[in-house]
Amino acid sequence: MSVVTGYNFAYLDEQTKRMIRRALLKAVAVPGYQVPFGSREMPLPYGWGTGGIQVTASVIGPDDVLKVIDQGADDTTNAVSIRRFFARVAGVATTERTPEATLIQTRHRIPETPLRAGQILVYQVPIPEPLRWVEPRETETRKMHALIEYGVMHVKLYEDITRHGRIATSYDYPVLVNDRYVMAPSPIPKFDNPKMHRMPALQLFGAGREKRLYAVPPYTKVESLDFEDHPFEVQRWDDVCALCGAADSYLDEVIVDDRGGRMYVCSDSDYCRERREAGHLGPGGPAGLEAAE
Amino acid sequence: MTVDTAKPLLRAEGVSKFFGRQVGCREVSFDLHPGEVLGIVGESGSGKTTLLNCLSAQLEPTSGRVLYDTRVEGLQDVYRMSEASRRLLIRTDWGIVRQNPRDGLRMGVSAGANVGERLMAVGARHYGHIRAEATDWLARVEIDPERVDDPPATFSGGMQQRVQLARNLVTRPRLVFMDEPTGGLDVSVQARLLDLLRGLVTDLGLSAVVVTHDLAVTRLLAHRLVVMKGGAVVETGLTDQVLDDPQHPYSQLLVSSILQP
Amino acid sequence: MYVAVKGGEKAIENAHRLLAEDRRGDPSVPEVTLDQISEQLSLAVDRVMTEGALYDRGLAALAVKQARGDLIEAIFLLRAYRTTLPRLAVTEPVDTAAMHIHRRISATFKDLPGGQVLGPTFDYTHRLLDFDLADPGNAPPGAPSAEPRGDPVPHVTGVLGHGGLIEREAADDPDAAVPDLTREPLAFPADRPARLQNLARGDEGFLLALGYSTQRGFGSTHPFIGEIRMGEVAVEIVPEDLGFAVEVGDLLLTECETVNQSKGPRTEAPKFTRGYGLAFGYAERKAMAMALVDRALRCRDLGEEPKAPAQDEEFVLSHADNVEASGFVQHIKLPHYVDFQGELDLIRRLRAERDAEVAQ
């Protein structure tokens, strides 16, 4: 793909990048704290990952290898669109392979392949404020964070248990970072929450429309909120991936006919491919595999 | 527990509040001692709710001070202390019971969650224990423990008001502010609630500031009365004294118009 | 059988080509030119310049064309372009009292210095479809040729100010830098310069509805239109090496100042208060709605209790920007397979548990 001319490397001007990097340093220094920043108007719509794009643009260098996923997959349209954007404005190498990437921008998933030290995971965040559902006012939520007034977060969990016998939050499940700030992990499934805990990679979060950045430095404690007698638990499936047979990955349900027929496949398309390349085969058999290729 | 009755729990010093050109309350001063219940009476528009809001750290006065005897640092101006301390005070050492239970409760979540909220706010993290303590407090305000999982929206007005009481008392506050706690309730329900309130105040050694237009409420609950008119205090004294022998013409009018045996 | 979402890149390229074709429409119809848009759809261009926060008729016309007439999309295009532009200088405040007037009306005084100038308004047209316009080539009857009045046109609020009848309007600190919401995030509580900037960029429809709500009792501000003026003003900058102001161009602006009843704080004599609206081009509805909302948002400063939506600073300022709103409302059409899977799993699990309970 041709690199466009007339724009600075990675689109943003160097001053803006510096401003964002300063905000990121602050975010890393205060894990889980939402740092306001002068979010720029990007050529992609708000809600399409403008925060993540600005973070990526500010930390990416010519030697970086970029991977972009949406819903765990590299080939969903928005992931394609963002990868094209950086290929055009930064001319960097891109990859679909998690271990090869130095920088991974994601929407709604953490890759199944464990990340290593030196990698950076950039999350796109729609609503950075975990307290927003209990309190719509920014002035109030900032106070609640400052004063560690988080009791009301447990009211919702309490009510879930009372009503449903279990905590009924399945994604964007709030976490407590470094024993201090309650943080929205972005709308990843709670299945991914444990991966955040003491992750060797640096985790950066960008919310463009809400103009907030936050971070979880490598090896930081990240706990999902729960009760002692109702501990946090993740989703489990009775099925395995029809293509690669994985029993340990987050599965997407695919409807195969109009009579309720369905099969499950890995949401992380790279992980699934890697397993198949290593010779794993799911119950869908070679036919299922063929259809997927 | 020994209490130093000479030392006030709450002190108002020349509290005034103006809204634009309008007087909310003017130059109100008094001391409230531990274990004491103070009634603030007057007709609507007399400034009693404004005064209550000023006293309970909800509305900063235009001038004057509100001092509270904090557990650690003694008498402190509630509007000068840090916001963190003030908010902690409000959700632990104080209770605020609103006239309309809708303003003081989360109507959409269960009674148990309503009562347990303050416990969770101070760090309780065991669902079973929180629910058990909430159930216990609901029983103390005479609500069937079977209803612990029902939302207050399904309760009668009198029950809602009692849930609100339990929600406030669960952290064992020392001071409770109440705005027309029996307003909007049937007479028989009022009587039951007043009876309950009186019992709780005595059992728990609570201090309270109760705003009401109903002198019968003050007769039952309050040790002392403050009579307000046009934002100013026109008379103060022991409840029986004020009700049986009002001095100010406005108090006389108030008493004669309401308290006909 | 399973169909993976492959070939996203190709699909996107094809979508772009389809879009380009639809934009052009029937190729037998002549293509619209930027001049035509700028000259004949000038109010659309004005709105795009105002909410796009960039005064450039040519670029705004291009954005309108590229967006196929979708003005919010055009505003988005202009904003995304604007954000890359270098900041060369900060202008001096424009002097609207020295405006070259095209229109100037006051609803508070029948006659006043500078006079009432009706100008090119829709106000007294009868809204009857003019079928003559359906056929090109019908020349307009010809505008009256009146020389603009040369006399100064002082602001009505200035006239009232002489008697102390209206609040004085002065910056808390005249030397303080004006905030730039495109560089610094909005913080609450916001000061008035930040609020006005937000409202100026805000969606006209949103402000119109909020302004309307104040007139229907949701935060009454009792406004009178002190005046509305529309015309050109000079833009000046002070180059560092010169040290004095030089004119660099003209802007067409619409300005609205309201005079509002207010009793004010008890400690002061009663006086009128103000609301202010300003827009690029000829955008009277926007400027008026903005002035109403500006005044409503000043409630706290003026000792009024905020009760209505239009008085709620966080509510108004957080939701006024149509580029933000449009993006976020529409982003829910992006894939949410993963989150939905989580919900699906949860609902199935809860139902299974319930069924098990019922069976017992």
PDB file of C-alpha atoms in Angstrom, chain C residues 33-43 45 57 61:
ATOM      1  CA  THR C  33     -19.643  22.913  -8.681  1.00  0.00           C
ATOM      2  CA  LEU C  34     -18.169  24.268  -5.477  1.00  0.00           C
ATOM      3  CA  ASP C  35     -19.087  27.780  -6.615  1.00  0.00           C
ATOM      4  CA  GLN C  36     -22.681  26.738  -7.012  1.00  0.00           C
ATOM      5  CA  ILE C  37     -22.733  25.249  -3.540  1.00  0.00           C
ATOM      6  CA  SER C  38     -20.985  28.228  -2.021  1.00  0.00           C
ATOM      7  CA  GLU C  39     -23.218  30.761  -3.767  1.00  0.00           C
ATOM      8  CA  GLN C  40     -26.562  29.018  -3.912  1.00  0.00           C
ATOM      9  CA  LEU C  41     -26.505  26.792  -0.827  1.00  0.00           C
ATOM     10  CA  SER C  42     -24.730  29.449   1.171  1.00  0.00           C
ATOM     11  CA  LEU C  43     -26.597  28.839   4.442  1.00  0.00           C
ATOM     12  CA  VAL C  45     -21.991  26.348   3.872  1.00  0.00           C
ATOM     13  CA  ARG C  57     -16.229  28.834   2.173  1.00  0.00           C
ATOM     14  CA  ALA C  61     -18.472  23.765  -0.028  1.00  0.00           C
TER      15      ALA C  61
END
